[in-house]
Structures are given as structure tokens and as C-alpha cells.
PDB file of C-alpha atoms in Angstrom:
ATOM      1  CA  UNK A 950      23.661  25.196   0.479  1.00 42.00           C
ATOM      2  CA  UNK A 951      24.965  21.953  -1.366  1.00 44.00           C
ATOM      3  CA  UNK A 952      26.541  19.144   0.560  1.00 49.00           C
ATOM      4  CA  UNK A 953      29.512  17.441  -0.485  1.00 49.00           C
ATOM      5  CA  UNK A 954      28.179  13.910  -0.365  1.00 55.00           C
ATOM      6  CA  UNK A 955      26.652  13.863  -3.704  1.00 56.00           C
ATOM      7  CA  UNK A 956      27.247  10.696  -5.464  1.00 69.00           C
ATOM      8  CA  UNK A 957      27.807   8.482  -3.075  1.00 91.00           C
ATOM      9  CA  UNK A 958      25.766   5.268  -2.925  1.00 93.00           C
ATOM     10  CA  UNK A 959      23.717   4.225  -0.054  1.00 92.00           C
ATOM     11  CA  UNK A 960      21.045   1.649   0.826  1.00 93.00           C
ATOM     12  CA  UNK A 961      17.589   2.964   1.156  1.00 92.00           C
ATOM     13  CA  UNK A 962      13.956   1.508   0.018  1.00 90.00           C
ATOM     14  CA  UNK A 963      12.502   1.325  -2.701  1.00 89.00           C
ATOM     15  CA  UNK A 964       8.848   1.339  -3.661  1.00 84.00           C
ATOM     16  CA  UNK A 965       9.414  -0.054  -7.361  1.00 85.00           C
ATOM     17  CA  UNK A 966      11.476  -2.997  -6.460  1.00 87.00           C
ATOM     18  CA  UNK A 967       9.856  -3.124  -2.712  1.00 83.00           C
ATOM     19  CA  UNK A 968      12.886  -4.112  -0.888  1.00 86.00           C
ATOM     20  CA  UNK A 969      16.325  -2.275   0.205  1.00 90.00           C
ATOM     21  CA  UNK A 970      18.192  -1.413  -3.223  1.00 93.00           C
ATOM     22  CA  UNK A 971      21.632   0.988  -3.945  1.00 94.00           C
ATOM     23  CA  UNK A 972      20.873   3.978  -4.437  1.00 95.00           C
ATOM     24  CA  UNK A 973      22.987   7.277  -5.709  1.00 94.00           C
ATOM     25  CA  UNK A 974      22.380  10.413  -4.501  1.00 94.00           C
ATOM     26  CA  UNK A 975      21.809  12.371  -6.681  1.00 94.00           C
ATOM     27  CA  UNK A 976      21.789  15.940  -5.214  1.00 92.00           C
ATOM     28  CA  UNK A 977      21.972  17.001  -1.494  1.00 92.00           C
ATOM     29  CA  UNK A 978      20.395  20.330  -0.236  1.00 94.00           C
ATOM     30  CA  UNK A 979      20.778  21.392   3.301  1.00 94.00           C
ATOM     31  CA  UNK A 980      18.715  24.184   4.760  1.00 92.00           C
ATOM     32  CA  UNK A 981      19.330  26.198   8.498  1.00 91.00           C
ATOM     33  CA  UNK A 982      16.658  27.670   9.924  1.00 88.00           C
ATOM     34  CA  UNK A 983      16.792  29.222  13.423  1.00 87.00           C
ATOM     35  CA  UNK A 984      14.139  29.610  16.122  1.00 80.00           C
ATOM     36  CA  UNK A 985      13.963  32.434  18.919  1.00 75.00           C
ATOM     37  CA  UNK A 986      13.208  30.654  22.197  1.00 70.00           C
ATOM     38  CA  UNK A 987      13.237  32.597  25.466  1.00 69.00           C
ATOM     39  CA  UNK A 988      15.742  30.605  26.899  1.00 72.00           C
ATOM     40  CA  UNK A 989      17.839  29.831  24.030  1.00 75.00           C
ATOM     41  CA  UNK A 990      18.570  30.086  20.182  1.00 82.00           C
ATOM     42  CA  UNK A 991      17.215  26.248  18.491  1.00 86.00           C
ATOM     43  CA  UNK A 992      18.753  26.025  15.049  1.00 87.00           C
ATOM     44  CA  UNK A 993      17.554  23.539  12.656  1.00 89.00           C
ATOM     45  CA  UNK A 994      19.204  21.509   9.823  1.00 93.00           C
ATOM     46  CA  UNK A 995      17.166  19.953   7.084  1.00 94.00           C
ATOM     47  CA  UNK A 996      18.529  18.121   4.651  1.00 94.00           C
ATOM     48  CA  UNK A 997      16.888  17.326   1.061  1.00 95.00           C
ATOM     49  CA  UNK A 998      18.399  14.372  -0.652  1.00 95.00           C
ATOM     50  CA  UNK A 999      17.438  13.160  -4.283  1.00 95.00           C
ATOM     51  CA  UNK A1000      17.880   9.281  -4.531  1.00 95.00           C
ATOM     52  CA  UNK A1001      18.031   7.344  -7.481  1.00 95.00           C
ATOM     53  CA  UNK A1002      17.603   3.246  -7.384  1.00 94.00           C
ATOM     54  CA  UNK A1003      20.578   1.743  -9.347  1.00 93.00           C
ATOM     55  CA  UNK A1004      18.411  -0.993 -10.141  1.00 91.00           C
ATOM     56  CA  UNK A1005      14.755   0.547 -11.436  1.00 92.00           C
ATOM     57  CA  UNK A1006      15.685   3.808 -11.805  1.00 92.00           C
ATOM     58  CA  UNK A1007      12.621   5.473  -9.972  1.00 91.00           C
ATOM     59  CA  UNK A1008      13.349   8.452  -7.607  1.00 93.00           C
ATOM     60  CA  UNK A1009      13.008   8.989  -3.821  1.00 92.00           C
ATOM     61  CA  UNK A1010      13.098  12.391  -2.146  1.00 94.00           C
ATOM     62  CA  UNK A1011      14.491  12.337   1.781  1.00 94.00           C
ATOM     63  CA  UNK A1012      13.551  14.906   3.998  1.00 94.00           C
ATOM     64  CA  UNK A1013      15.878  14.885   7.212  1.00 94.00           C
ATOM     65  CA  UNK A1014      14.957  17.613   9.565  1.00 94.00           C
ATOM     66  CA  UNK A1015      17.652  17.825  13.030  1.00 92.00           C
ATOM     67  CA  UNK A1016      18.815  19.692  15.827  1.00 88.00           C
ATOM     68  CA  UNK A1017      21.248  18.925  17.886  1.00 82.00           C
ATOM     69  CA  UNK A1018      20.171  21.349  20.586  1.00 78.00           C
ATOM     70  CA  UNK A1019      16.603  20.180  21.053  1.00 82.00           C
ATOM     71  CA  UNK A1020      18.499  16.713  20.371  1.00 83.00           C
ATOM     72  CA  UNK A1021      15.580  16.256  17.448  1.00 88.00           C
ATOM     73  CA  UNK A1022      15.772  13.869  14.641  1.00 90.00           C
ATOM     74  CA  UNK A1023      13.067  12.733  11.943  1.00 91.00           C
ATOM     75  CA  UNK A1024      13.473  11.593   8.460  1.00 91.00           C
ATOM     76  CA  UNK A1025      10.026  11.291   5.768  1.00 88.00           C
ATOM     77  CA  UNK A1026      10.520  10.161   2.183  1.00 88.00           C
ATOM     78  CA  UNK A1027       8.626  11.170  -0.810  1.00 84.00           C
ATOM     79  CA  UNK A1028       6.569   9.303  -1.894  1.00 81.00           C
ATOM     80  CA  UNK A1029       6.212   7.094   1.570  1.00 78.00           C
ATOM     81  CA  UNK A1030       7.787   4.349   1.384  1.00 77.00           C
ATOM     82  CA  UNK A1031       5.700   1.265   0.979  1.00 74.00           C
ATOM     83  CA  UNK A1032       5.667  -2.678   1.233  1.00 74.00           C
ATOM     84  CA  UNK A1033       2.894  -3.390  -1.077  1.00 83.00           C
ATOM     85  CA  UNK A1034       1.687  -1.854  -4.381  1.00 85.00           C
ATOM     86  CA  UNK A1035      -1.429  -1.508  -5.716  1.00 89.00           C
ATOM     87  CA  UNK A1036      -1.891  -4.470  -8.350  1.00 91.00           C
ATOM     88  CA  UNK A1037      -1.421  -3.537 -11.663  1.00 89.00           C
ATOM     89  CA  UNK A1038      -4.853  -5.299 -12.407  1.00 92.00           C
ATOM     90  CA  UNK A1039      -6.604  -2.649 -10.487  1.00 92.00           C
ATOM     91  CA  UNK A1040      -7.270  -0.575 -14.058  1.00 92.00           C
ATOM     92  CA  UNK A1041      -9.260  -3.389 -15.386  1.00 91.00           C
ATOM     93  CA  UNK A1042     -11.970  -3.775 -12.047  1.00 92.00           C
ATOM     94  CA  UNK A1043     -15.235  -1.775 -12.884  1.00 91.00           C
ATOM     95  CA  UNK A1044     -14.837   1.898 -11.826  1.00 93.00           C
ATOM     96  CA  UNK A1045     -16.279   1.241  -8.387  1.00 93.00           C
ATOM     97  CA  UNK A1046     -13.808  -1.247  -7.551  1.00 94.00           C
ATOM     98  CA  UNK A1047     -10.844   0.539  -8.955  1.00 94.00           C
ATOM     99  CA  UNK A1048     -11.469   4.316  -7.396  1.00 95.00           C
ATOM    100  CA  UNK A1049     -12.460   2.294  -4.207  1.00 95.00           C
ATOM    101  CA  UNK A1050      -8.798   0.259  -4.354  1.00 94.00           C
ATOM    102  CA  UNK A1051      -7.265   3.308  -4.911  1.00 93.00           C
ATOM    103  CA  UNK A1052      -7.839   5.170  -1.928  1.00 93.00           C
ATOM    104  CA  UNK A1053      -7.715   1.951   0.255  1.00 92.00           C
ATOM    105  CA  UNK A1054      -3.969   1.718  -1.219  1.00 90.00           C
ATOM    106  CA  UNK A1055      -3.716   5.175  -0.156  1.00 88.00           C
ATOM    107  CA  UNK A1056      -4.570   4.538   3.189  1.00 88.00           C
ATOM    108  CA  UNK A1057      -2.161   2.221   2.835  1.00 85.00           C
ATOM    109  CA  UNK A1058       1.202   3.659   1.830  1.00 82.00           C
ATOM    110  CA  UNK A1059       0.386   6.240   4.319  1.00 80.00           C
ATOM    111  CA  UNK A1060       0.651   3.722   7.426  1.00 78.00           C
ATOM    112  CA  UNK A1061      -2.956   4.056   8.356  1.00 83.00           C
ATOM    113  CA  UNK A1062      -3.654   0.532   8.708  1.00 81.00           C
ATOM    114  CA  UNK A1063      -6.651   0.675  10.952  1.00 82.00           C
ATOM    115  CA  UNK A1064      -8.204   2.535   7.932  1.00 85.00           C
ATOM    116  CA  UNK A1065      -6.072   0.598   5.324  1.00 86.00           C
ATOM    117  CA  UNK A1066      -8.443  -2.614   6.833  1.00 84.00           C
ATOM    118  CA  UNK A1067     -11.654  -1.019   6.907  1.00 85.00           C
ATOM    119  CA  UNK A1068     -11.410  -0.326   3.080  1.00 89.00           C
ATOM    120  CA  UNK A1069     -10.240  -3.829   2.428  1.00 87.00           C
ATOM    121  CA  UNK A1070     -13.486  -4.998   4.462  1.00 86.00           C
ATOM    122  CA  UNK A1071     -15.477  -2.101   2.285  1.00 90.00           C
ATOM    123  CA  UNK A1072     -14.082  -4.131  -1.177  1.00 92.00           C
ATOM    124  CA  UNK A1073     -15.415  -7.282   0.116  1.00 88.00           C
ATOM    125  CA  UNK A1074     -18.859  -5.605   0.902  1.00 88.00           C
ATOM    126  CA  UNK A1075     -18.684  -4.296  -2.149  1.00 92.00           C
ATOM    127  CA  UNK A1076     -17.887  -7.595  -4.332  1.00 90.00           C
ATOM    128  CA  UNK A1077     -20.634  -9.418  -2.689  1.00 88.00           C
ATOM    129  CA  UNK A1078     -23.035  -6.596  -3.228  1.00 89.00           C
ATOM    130  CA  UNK A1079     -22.218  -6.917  -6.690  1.00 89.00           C
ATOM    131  CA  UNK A1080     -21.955 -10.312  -7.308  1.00 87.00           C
ATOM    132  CA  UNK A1081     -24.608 -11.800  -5.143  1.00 88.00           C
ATOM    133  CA  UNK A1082     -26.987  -9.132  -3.892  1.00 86.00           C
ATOM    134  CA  UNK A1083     -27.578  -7.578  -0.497  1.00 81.00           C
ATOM    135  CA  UNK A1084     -28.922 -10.895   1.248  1.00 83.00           C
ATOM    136  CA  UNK A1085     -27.530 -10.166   4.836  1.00 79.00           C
ATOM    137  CA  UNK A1086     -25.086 -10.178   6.742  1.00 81.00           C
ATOM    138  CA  UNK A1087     -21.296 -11.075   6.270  1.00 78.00           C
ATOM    139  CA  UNK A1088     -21.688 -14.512   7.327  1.00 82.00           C
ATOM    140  CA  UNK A1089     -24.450 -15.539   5.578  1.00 85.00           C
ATOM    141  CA  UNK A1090     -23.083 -13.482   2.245  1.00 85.00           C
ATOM    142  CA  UNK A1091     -19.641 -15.811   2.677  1.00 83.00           C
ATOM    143  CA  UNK A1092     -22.096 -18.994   2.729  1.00 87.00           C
ATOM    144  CA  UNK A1093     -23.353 -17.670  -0.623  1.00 87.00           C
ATOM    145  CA  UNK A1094     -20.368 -17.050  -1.858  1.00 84.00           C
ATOM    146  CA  UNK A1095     -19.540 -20.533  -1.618  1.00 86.00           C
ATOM    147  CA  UNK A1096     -22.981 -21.756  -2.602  1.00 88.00           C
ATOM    148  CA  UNK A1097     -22.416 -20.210  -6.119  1.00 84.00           C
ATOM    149  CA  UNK A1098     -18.865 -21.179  -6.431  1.00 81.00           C
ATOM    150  CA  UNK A1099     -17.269 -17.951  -6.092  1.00 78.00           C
ATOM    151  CA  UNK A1100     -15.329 -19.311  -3.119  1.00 79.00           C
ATOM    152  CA  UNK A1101     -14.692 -22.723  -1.832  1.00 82.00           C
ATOM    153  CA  UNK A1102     -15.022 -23.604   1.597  1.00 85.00           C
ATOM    154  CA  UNK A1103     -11.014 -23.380   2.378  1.00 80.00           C
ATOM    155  CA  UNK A1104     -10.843 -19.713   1.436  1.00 77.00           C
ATOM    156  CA  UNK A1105     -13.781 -19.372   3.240  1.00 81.00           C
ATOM    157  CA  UNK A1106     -12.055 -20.236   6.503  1.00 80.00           C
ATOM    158  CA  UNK A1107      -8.937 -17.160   5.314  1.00 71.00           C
ATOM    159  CA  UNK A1108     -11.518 -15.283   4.403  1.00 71.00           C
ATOM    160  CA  UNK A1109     -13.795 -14.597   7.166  1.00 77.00           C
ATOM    161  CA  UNK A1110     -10.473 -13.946   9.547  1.00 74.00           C
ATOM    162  CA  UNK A1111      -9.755 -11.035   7.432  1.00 66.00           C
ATOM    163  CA  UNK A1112     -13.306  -9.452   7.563  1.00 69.00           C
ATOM    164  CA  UNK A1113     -13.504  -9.843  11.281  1.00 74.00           C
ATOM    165  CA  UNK A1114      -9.820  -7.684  11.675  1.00 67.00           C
ATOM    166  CA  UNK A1115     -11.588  -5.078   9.188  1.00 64.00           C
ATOM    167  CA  UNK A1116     -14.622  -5.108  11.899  1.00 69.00           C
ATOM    168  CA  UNK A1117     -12.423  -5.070  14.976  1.00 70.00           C
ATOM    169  CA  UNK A1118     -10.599  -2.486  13.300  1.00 64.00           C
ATOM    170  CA  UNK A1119     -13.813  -0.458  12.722  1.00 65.00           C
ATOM    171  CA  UNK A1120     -15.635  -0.814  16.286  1.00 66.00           C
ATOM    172  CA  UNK A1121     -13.146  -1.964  18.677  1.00 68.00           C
ATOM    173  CA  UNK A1122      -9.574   0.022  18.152  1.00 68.00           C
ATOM    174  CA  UNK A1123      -7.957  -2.796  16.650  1.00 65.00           C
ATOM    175  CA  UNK A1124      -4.416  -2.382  15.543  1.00 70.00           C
ATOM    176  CA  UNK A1125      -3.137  -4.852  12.798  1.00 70.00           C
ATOM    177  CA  UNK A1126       0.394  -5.420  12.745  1.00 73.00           C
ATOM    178  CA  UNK A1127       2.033  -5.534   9.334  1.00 74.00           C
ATOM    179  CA  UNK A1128       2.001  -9.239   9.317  1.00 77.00           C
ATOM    180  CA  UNK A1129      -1.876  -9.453   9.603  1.00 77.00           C
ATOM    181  CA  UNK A1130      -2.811  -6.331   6.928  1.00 80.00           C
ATOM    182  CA  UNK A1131      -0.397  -8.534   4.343  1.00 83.00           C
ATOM    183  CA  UNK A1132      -2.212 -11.738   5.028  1.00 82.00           C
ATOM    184  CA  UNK A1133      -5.763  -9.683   4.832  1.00 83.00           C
ATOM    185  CA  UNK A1134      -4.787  -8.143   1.377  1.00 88.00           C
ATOM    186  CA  UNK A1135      -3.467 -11.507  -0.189  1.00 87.00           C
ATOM    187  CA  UNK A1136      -6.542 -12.621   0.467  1.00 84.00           C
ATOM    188  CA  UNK A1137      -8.801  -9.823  -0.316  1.00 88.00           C
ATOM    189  CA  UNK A1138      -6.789  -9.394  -3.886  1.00 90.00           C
ATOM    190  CA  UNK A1139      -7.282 -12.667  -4.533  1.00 86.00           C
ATOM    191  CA  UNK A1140     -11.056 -12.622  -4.247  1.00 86.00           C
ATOM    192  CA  UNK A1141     -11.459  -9.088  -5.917  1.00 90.00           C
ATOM    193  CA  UNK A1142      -8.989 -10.417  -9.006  1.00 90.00           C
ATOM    194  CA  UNK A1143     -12.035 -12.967  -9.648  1.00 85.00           C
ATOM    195  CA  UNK A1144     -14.100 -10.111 -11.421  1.00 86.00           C
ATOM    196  CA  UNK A1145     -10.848  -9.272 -14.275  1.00 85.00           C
ATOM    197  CA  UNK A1146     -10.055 -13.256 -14.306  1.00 78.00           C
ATOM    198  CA  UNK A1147     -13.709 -14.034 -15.464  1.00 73.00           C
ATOM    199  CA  UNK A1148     -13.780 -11.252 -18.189  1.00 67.00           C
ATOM    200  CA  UNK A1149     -10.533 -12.546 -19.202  1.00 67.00           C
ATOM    201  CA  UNK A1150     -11.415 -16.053 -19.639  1.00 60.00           C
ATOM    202  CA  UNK A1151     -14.896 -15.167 -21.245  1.00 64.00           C
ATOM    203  CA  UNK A1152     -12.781 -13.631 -23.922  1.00 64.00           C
ATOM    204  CA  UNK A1153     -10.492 -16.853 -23.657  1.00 62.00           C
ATOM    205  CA  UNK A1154     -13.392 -18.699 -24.709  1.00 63.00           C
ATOM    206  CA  UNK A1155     -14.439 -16.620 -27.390  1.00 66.00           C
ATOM    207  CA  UNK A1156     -11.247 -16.433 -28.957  1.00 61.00           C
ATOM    208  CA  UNK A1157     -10.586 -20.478 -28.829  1.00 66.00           C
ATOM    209  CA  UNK A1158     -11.752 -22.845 -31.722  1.00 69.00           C
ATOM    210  CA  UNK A1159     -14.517 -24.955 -30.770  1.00 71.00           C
ATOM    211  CA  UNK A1160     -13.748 -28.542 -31.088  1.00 68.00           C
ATOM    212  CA  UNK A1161     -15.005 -30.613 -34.023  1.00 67.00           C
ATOM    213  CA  UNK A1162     -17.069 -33.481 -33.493  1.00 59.00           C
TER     214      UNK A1162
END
């Protein structure tokens, strides 16, 4: 069955430009399904809608499912709509990082946030392992951190915020609001974009004319 509405513009999310665009919609499918009960007949309506973002161009897929006599309504887009992207960066961390970033992103754009903040805590693990060893624990890792001059003191102080909510997250049913899992990956980007800005400016360096005496 096609609905009529195709066409028309409306104002939906999108993950490209990450805020409310136009969209067009570009086709409309609606689909009736009915459902014995033993008390009464439940039909269902869902509606697939193709949206297109007037400004980017990427596509959106709505799924609407109602009933009006089980007074039921619940819409999912495809892919889930998200606030934050992976950084494009991601592709140039070692392969560790990068597989590791990718299903923490996946966590998420799927709303799991408690486990969207243990895999941000799991990066940080991981960059210490990597950059200054398994000496401890987080606390006295951070201190090293700083020691070597992979993280001044201030950032410290954001820093060690963010690994406690992935901790509280982890053994104490913590849920983050969206506020706090921004804050926690602005700074956990931040630290893990170190590792591609040091390669880049090694190759800065190689590339620039040493100065004559």
C-alpha cells in the first residue's frame, strides 16, 4: 500500500549533519497486519518512510508501528539516530584502538550508555597500557601520565571524573545522562587523538627544512 504523503517535507534528525534538518520523503509504505485475540480483533498499521536530508543528502528509514485499538504507538529509525559520530580520525589509531572505538561507538548510537562508558573507560586502560606500561592502578597510571607529559595536571582533574563514571557505571548501576557521556567522550577523544597527533607531527618534522646556522 503507498501513502499519499510522498514528497512532502518534514523535520526529522539527521546523523550526517547531527541536528534537526528538512527532509523529503521520499516514499511511504504502509503495512496492516491483524492479530486474533480472544476478546477482540487488534489490527496494526506500520508505516515505512524513506527520508532524504535536503541538506547532506544521506538517507533515514522510519519505522512507525500503531494501533489504535491497543492505543500503541512506537517509531525506530534506521540507522539510530545519533548525537555524536565516531571521529573521522579513528582509521588512523593502531588497530587495537580503532576496532576497540568502533564498537564503543556502537554501544553508543544504540543508547546503551552504561556500556557506551565502560568502553570509553576500556580506551583509557588501553592508552595507558600502551603508552606507559601496566604500573597500577588508575590513579597512579593518571600521575604518570602527567609525569611524562602526556597530560598536564588540568586535564588530569577532567580526566579522572570521566574514569570514575566508567567505574560507577561498571560496579554500581550508574546511569549517565547525555550531558555527562558527551563531557566523558570530549575528553576521552581528546586524550586518544594524542597517538594520530604525534605520528602526524613526527612526519611534520621530517618533512620541514632544518634551519641553517
Amino acid at each position: 500500500m503507498i501513502d499519499e504523503q510522498e514528497n512532502k517535507i518534514e523535520w526529522v534528525h539527521c546523523n550526517q549533519c547531527l541536528r534537526h534538518t528538512r527532509h523529503e520523503v521520499v516514499t511511504n509504505r504502509v503495512l496492516k497486519e491483524s492479530e486474533d485475540n480472544p476478546e477482540f480483533m487488534i489490527d496494526w498499521y506500520t508505516t515505512y518512510t524513506l527520508l532524504e536530508c535536503r541538506g547532506c543528502g544521506s538517507m533515514t528509514l522510519r519505522r512507525r508501528v500503531i494501533s489504535e485499538d491497543i492505543d500503541f504507538d512506537e517509531t525506530d529509525y534506521y540507522p539510530p539516530q545519533i548525537s555524536r559520530q565516531i571521529p573521522r580520525w579513528h582509521h588512523e589509531l593502531p588497530t587495537e584502538f580503532s576496532s576497540l572505538m568502533k564498537e564503543v561507538y556502537t554501544a553508543l548510537h544504540a543508547n546503551s550508555t552504561r556500556l557506551a562508558l565502560m568502553g570509553a573507560r576500556a580506551l583509557v586502560d588501553l592508552f595507558m597500557n600502551s603508552t606507559i606500561g601496566d604500573i597500577g592502578g588508575f590513579r597512579q597510571k593518571l600521575q604518570k601520565l602527567v609525569n611524562d607529559g602526556y597530560l598536564s595536571s588540568k586535564n588530569r582533574e577532567i580526566l579522572e571524573p570521566a574514569l570514575d563514571a566508567g567505574h560507577a557505571a561498571t560496579h554500581r548501576a550508574h546511569t549517565p545522562s547525555a550531558e555527562d557521556v558527551g563531557r566523558v567522550f570530549d575528553i576521552v577523544e581528546n586524550l586518544i587523538q594524542t597517538l594520530v597527533l604525534k605520528e602526524k607531527a613526527k612526519e611534520l618534522k621530517k618533512h620541514t627544512p632544518k634551519r641553517k646556522v
